[in-house]
XYZ file of C-alpha atoms in Angstrom:
378
model
C 53.779 -16.978 321.679
C 56.493 -14.756 320.206
C 58.099 -14.492 323.612
C 57.967 -18.304 324.230
C 59.350 -19.090 320.892
C 62.163 -16.588 321.658
C 62.865 -18.300 325.012
C 62.850 -21.697 323.451
C 65.327 -20.767 320.712
C 67.621 -18.907 323.073
C 67.570 -21.669 325.839
C 68.063 -24.507 323.398
C 70.528 -22.605 321.281
C 72.614 -22.051 324.457
C 72.783 -25.621 325.159
C 73.614 -26.496 321.455
C 76.505 -23.951 321.941
C 77.501 -25.809 324.818
C 77.561 -29.302 322.882
C 79.776 -27.515 320.317
C 82.146 -26.460 323.259
C 82.371 -30.099 324.300
C 83.278 -31.211 320.780
C 86.050 -28.525 320.844
C 87.441 -29.812 323.965
C 87.471 -33.491 322.822
C 89.335 -32.342 319.774
C 91.953 -30.416 321.592
C 92.121 -33.557 324.094
C 93.283 -35.676 321.188
C 95.927 -33.400 320.117
C 97.250 -33.176 323.774
C 97.362 -36.990 324.201
C 99.898 -37.315 321.425
C 102.376 -35.520 323.444
C 105.649 -37.030 324.536
C 107.628 -35.554 327.300
C 111.375 -35.242 328.096
C 113.150 -37.485 330.725
C 112.587 -36.709 333.557
C 109.037 -35.327 333.221
C 107.879 -32.337 335.229
C 107.569 -32.668 338.962
C 103.946 -32.820 340.359
C 102.804 -32.062 343.876
C 99.535 -33.820 344.634
C 97.747 -31.894 347.431
C 94.796 -33.609 349.531
C 92.913 -31.776 352.169
C 91.545 -34.189 354.822
C 88.843 -33.637 357.516
C 87.376 -36.487 359.440
C 87.684 -38.957 356.429
C 88.850 -42.379 358.159
C 85.717 -44.130 356.877
C 86.327 -43.159 353.346
C 89.906 -42.543 352.647
C 91.112 -46.225 352.076
C 90.321 -46.367 348.386
C 92.123 -43.055 347.759
C 95.388 -44.309 349.631
C 95.188 -47.734 347.491
C 94.848 -45.905 344.236
C 97.638 -43.349 345.074
C 99.991 -46.266 345.903
C 99.188 -47.571 342.287
C 100.364 -44.439 340.514
C 103.550 -45.058 338.326
C 104.522 -41.300 337.888
C 108.271 -41.157 338.726
C 108.337 -37.316 340.029
C 105.443 -36.918 342.350
C 105.167 -35.730 345.930
C 102.086 -36.272 347.874
C 100.867 -33.840 350.551
C 98.066 -34.305 353.011
C 96.648 -31.477 354.891
C 95.012 -32.954 357.914
C 92.548 -30.166 358.879
C 91.723 -30.558 362.345
C 90.521 -34.220 362.103
C 89.497 -36.025 365.283
C 89.102 -39.359 363.816
C 91.602 -42.007 362.746
C 92.426 -39.980 359.525
C 95.955 -39.072 360.559
C 96.836 -42.523 361.546
C 95.704 -43.955 358.343
C 97.818 -41.451 356.444
C 100.877 -42.026 358.505
C 100.611 -45.678 358.003
C 100.258 -44.997 354.114
C 103.389 -42.861 354.240
C 105.301 -45.496 356.184
C 104.337 -48.000 353.523
C 105.753 -46.281 350.634
C 109.252 -47.003 349.027
C 112.213 -44.779 350.480
C 112.277 -42.659 346.923
C 108.726 -41.639 347.181
C 107.640 -38.230 348.821
C 104.700 -38.130 350.864
C 104.164 -35.979 353.848
C 101.159 -34.891 356.078
C 100.694 -31.319 357.468
C 98.507 -30.930 360.512
C 96.322 -28.117 361.204
C 95.152 -27.450 364.853
C 93.206 -24.292 363.802
C 91.533 -23.001 360.645
C 90.222 -19.395 360.631
C 88.140 -19.927 357.399
C 85.977 -18.349 356.003
C 86.366 -21.147 353.657
C 87.962 -23.854 355.564
C 88.905 -26.027 352.691
C 90.476 -22.873 350.841
C 92.549 -22.328 353.937
C 93.788 -26.049 354.166
C 94.680 -25.942 350.354
C 96.769 -22.920 350.882
C 98.657 -24.525 353.496
C 99.257 -27.570 351.181
C 100.288 -25.182 348.206
C 102.740 -23.449 350.499
C 104.621 -26.680 351.457
C 104.558 -27.954 347.709
C 107.605 -27.841 345.151
C 106.210 -29.086 342.020
C 105.966 -27.373 338.735
C 102.296 -28.776 338.522
C 99.918 -28.751 341.407
C 97.247 -31.863 341.223
C 94.291 -31.799 343.729
C 91.855 -34.368 344.863
C 89.934 -35.130 347.927
C 90.160 -37.903 350.599
C 86.823 -39.546 349.582
C 87.904 -40.162 345.980
C 89.489 -43.002 343.991
C 91.883 -41.987 341.080
C 92.713 -44.299 338.020
C 96.059 -45.801 337.702
C 97.521 -43.339 335.088
C 95.939 -40.198 336.476
C 98.927 -38.128 337.070
C 100.381 -39.015 333.648
C 96.971 -38.316 332.067
C 96.571 -34.953 333.797
C 100.276 -33.930 332.928
C 99.562 -34.616 329.196
C 96.617 -32.164 329.301
C 99.037 -29.550 330.196
C 101.405 -30.277 327.434
C 100.720 -26.727 325.877
C 102.682 -24.230 327.978
C 99.894 -21.749 327.678
C 97.347 -24.176 329.521
C 97.329 -22.982 333.101
C 94.618 -25.228 334.490
C 93.231 -28.704 333.464
C 89.877 -29.985 334.991
C 89.035 -33.666 335.082
C 85.876 -35.648 335.228
C 84.612 -36.436 338.636
C 81.974 -39.249 338.631
C 80.082 -40.658 341.548
C 80.470 -44.270 342.594
C 77.125 -46.289 342.319
C 76.076 -47.262 345.632
C 72.673 -49.049 345.465
C 69.520 -49.573 343.255
C 67.351 -46.553 344.375
C 66.643 -43.438 342.386
C 68.757 -41.595 344.834
C 71.899 -43.786 343.928
C 71.322 -43.392 340.279
C 70.677 -39.865 340.396
C 73.773 -38.656 342.044
C 75.938 -40.559 339.390
C 73.633 -39.020 336.505
C 73.811 -35.357 338.141
C 77.438 -35.521 338.504
C 77.920 -36.266 334.820
C 75.476 -33.525 333.722
C 77.382 -30.942 335.818
C 80.607 -31.853 334.184
C 79.247 -31.457 330.748
C 78.186 -27.928 331.548
C 81.663 -27.198 332.920
C 83.312 -28.724 329.763
C 81.119 -26.911 327.490
C 81.720 -23.646 329.097
C 85.546 -24.252 328.951
C 85.407 -25.180 325.324
C 83.520 -21.815 324.589
C 86.440 -20.013 326.445
C 84.117 -19.075 329.329
C 85.544 -21.301 332.076
C 84.206 -20.494 335.422
C 84.010 -23.611 337.493
C 85.702 -26.939 338.174
C 85.913 -29.975 340.181
C 88.500 -29.221 342.830
C 88.910 -33.059 343.532
C 90.277 -33.575 339.917
C 92.256 -30.275 339.041
C 95.737 -29.696 337.821
C 97.357 -26.089 337.983
C 100.663 -24.896 336.309
C 102.288 -23.227 339.274
C 103.324 -20.151 336.895
C 99.638 -19.576 336.366
C 98.890 -19.376 340.083
C 101.823 -17.045 340.168
C 100.351 -15.075 337.642
C 97.254 -14.261 339.395
C 99.095 -13.326 342.651
C 99.024 -16.720 344.224
C 96.345 -18.784 345.844
C 96.005 -16.386 348.743
C 94.699 -13.696 346.064
C 91.665 -15.944 345.252
C 88.594 -14.346 346.868
C 86.767 -16.435 349.461
C 83.960 -18.412 347.856
C 81.676 -21.493 348.700
C 83.309 -23.174 345.772
C 86.941 -22.195 346.042
C 87.889 -24.283 342.779
C 85.425 -22.271 340.793
C 86.756 -18.986 342.095
C 90.215 -20.166 341.182
C 89.457 -21.144 337.741
C 87.650 -17.956 337.208
C 90.623 -15.941 338.371
C 93.106 -17.783 335.944
C 90.681 -17.224 333.034
C 90.025 -13.581 333.701
C 93.356 -12.385 335.247
C 96.034 -14.032 333.236
C 97.009 -15.068 329.782
C 96.708 -18.796 330.616
C 93.988 -21.074 329.143
C 91.792 -23.704 330.816
C 91.287 -27.070 329.516
C 88.633 -29.603 330.500
C 89.597 -33.528 330.055
C 87.156 -36.032 328.763
C 89.009 -39.252 328.854
C 88.346 -42.199 331.359
C 92.261 -42.328 331.878
C 91.757 -39.164 334.352
C 88.166 -39.935 335.419
C 88.108 -39.602 339.388
C 85.599 -41.670 341.141
C 84.091 -39.998 344.165
C 81.811 -41.691 347.077
C 78.218 -40.844 346.930
C 76.568 -39.025 349.626
C 74.508 -41.199 352.133
C 71.399 -39.197 352.443
C 69.223 -36.722 350.513
C 70.237 -33.959 353.278
C 74.070 -34.457 352.546
C 73.395 -34.482 348.836
C 71.431 -31.563 348.962
C 73.986 -29.748 351.263
C 76.860 -30.579 348.656
C 74.928 -29.436 345.577
C 73.631 -26.525 347.207
C 76.891 -25.136 347.903
C 78.173 -25.761 344.329
C 75.059 -23.949 342.997
C 75.579 -20.913 345.280
C 79.343 -20.931 344.154
C 78.030 -20.265 340.671
C 75.256 -17.669 341.690
C 77.596 -15.624 343.834
C 81.007 -16.246 342.166
C 83.333 -13.249 342.689
C 84.003 -13.296 338.891
C 81.226 -11.222 337.098
C 81.296 -13.178 333.790
C 80.915 -16.554 335.610
C 78.175 -15.095 337.882
C 76.222 -13.707 334.922
C 76.543 -16.943 332.686
C 75.596 -19.205 335.500
C 72.554 -17.131 336.868
C 71.135 -16.588 333.198
C 71.518 -20.385 332.873
C 69.632 -21.159 336.199
C 67.014 -18.434 335.667
C 66.112 -19.490 332.085
C 65.691 -23.119 333.404
C 63.551 -22.028 336.326
C 61.324 -20.081 333.952
C 60.515 -23.342 332.197
C 60.123 -25.289 335.354
C 57.796 -22.805 337.131
C 55.592 -22.394 334.033
C 54.690 -26.207 334.137
C 52.148 -26.133 336.935
C 50.330 -23.369 335.201
C 49.868 -25.521 331.923
C 46.319 -26.711 332.833
C 45.232 -23.108 333.311
C 47.105 -21.666 330.257
C 47.860 -24.597 327.785
C 49.602 -22.063 325.415
C 52.564 -21.992 327.688
C 53.715 -25.479 326.689
C 56.960 -24.117 324.888
C 58.291 -22.968 328.128
C 58.577 -26.402 330.018
C 59.605 -28.045 326.670
C 62.873 -26.082 326.835
C 64.387 -27.687 329.911
C 63.019 -31.125 328.809
C 64.510 -30.773 325.432
C 67.925 -29.854 326.617
C 67.797 -32.544 329.278
C 67.419 -35.118 326.470
C 70.523 -33.660 324.934
C 72.400 -33.694 328.261
C 71.322 -37.334 328.800
C 72.573 -38.500 325.347
C 75.884 -36.855 325.951
C 76.239 -38.215 329.483
C 75.690 -41.634 328.580
C 77.871 -41.213 325.417
C 80.871 -39.900 327.335
C 80.586 -41.370 330.800
C 78.271 -44.354 330.210
C 81.021 -46.809 331.344
C 80.597 -45.389 334.979
C 76.886 -44.901 334.957
C 74.425 -47.377 336.272
C 73.602 -50.033 333.595
C 69.847 -49.760 332.570
C 67.991 -51.601 329.863
C 67.213 -49.189 327.032
C 68.270 -46.281 329.375
C 64.581 -45.913 330.279
C 65.579 -45.305 334.155
C 67.199 -41.981 333.254
C 63.805 -40.469 331.976
C 62.803 -39.658 335.875
C 66.354 -38.317 336.260
C 66.285 -35.948 333.208
C 62.918 -34.836 334.225
C 63.744 -34.268 337.850
C 67.283 -32.344 337.060
C 65.520 -29.158 335.973
C 63.293 -29.060 339.014
C 66.110 -29.915 341.222
C 68.461 -27.048 339.924
C 65.536 -24.822 340.240
C 64.884 -25.701 343.841
C 68.710 -24.909 344.575
C 68.630 -21.762 342.920
C 65.466 -20.572 344.843
C 67.254 -21.538 348.025
C 70.146 -19.450 346.858
C 68.243 -16.350 346.276
C 66.566 -16.611 349.628
C 70.294 -16.103 350.891
C 70.098 -19.515 352.846
C 73.862 -20.433 353.563
C 75.219 -23.665 352.507
C 77.114 -25.994 354.799
C 80.485 -28.007 354.239
C 81.445 -30.827 356.625
C 78.881 -29.476 359.169
C 80.151 -25.779 359.027
C 78.516 -22.821 357.421
C 80.374 -21.353 354.314
């Protein structure tokens, strides 16, 4: 029983610390939002990798056209697309006013090993902004997105700012609700770790970098290959430079991404993210994430043995308790974008399912099964 109590205290205590980290980030954000900028404001390069996204890119193009930031260039990197992506981007560029700066880079080959990482490197090479802002072709950005992310970089020692990425709600099934819920939970873990000074992950489809911070770690080409290139980059800036990492929490910078169409696609996506944490090149990030996943798995794997050993009840209670915390925080911060459910009762299956799902992904990772991105193994 002493071991179980110790487990419960450590696991729940870790999550209480993460909640404290979120509060710290919220307070830092409030201070940053009061910042005013000189005229003209810093130049921003928006870099967007594209790979066969003709069916999903229209919302992004519309939302980019609505941005009112005066000094932004938009660089699309068409990574070997064989659909209508390039034509849609070309039409968007043609429709922009003469003073706007938008361009497309076309890749005929991509040697990998992380194909997206290679495409991003080519976009960074072509950029000229003081700040680099990244999103993906299947996203929709809010009207004041560029302004909002620039404000989060007001402190000159902030080298990277991560913004929330939330899923678009696409139907009434549990599958649709769960994608929205799970995305919010992932961002809570990320923001809490950032607030505690242990940044080791990020959503690459809502990420701003100070170019000087990238130079401080030897440039983007010096980021080691990883299934999650954004997490490897954030870890590199945190561990190899004096720059800080911040996590935004406001709706003014919340990016909406389209949901996956099937459980198969969703599992591939989240499996890649999970492996990025388990096998991150940065040892601190790797230890923190692996410790979190293993402790969660202990509680989940103990559950089937409860009928035989009822005294194990504290082990599965740990994951359930922390997921109640996570659900309350998720609804409090991102409730406006989450599916509306009376009394939030529909989120009970989601909070119970999440620890089991994360454990499933972790087991797959330790079995050395390789994740896929866009149909290619990474």
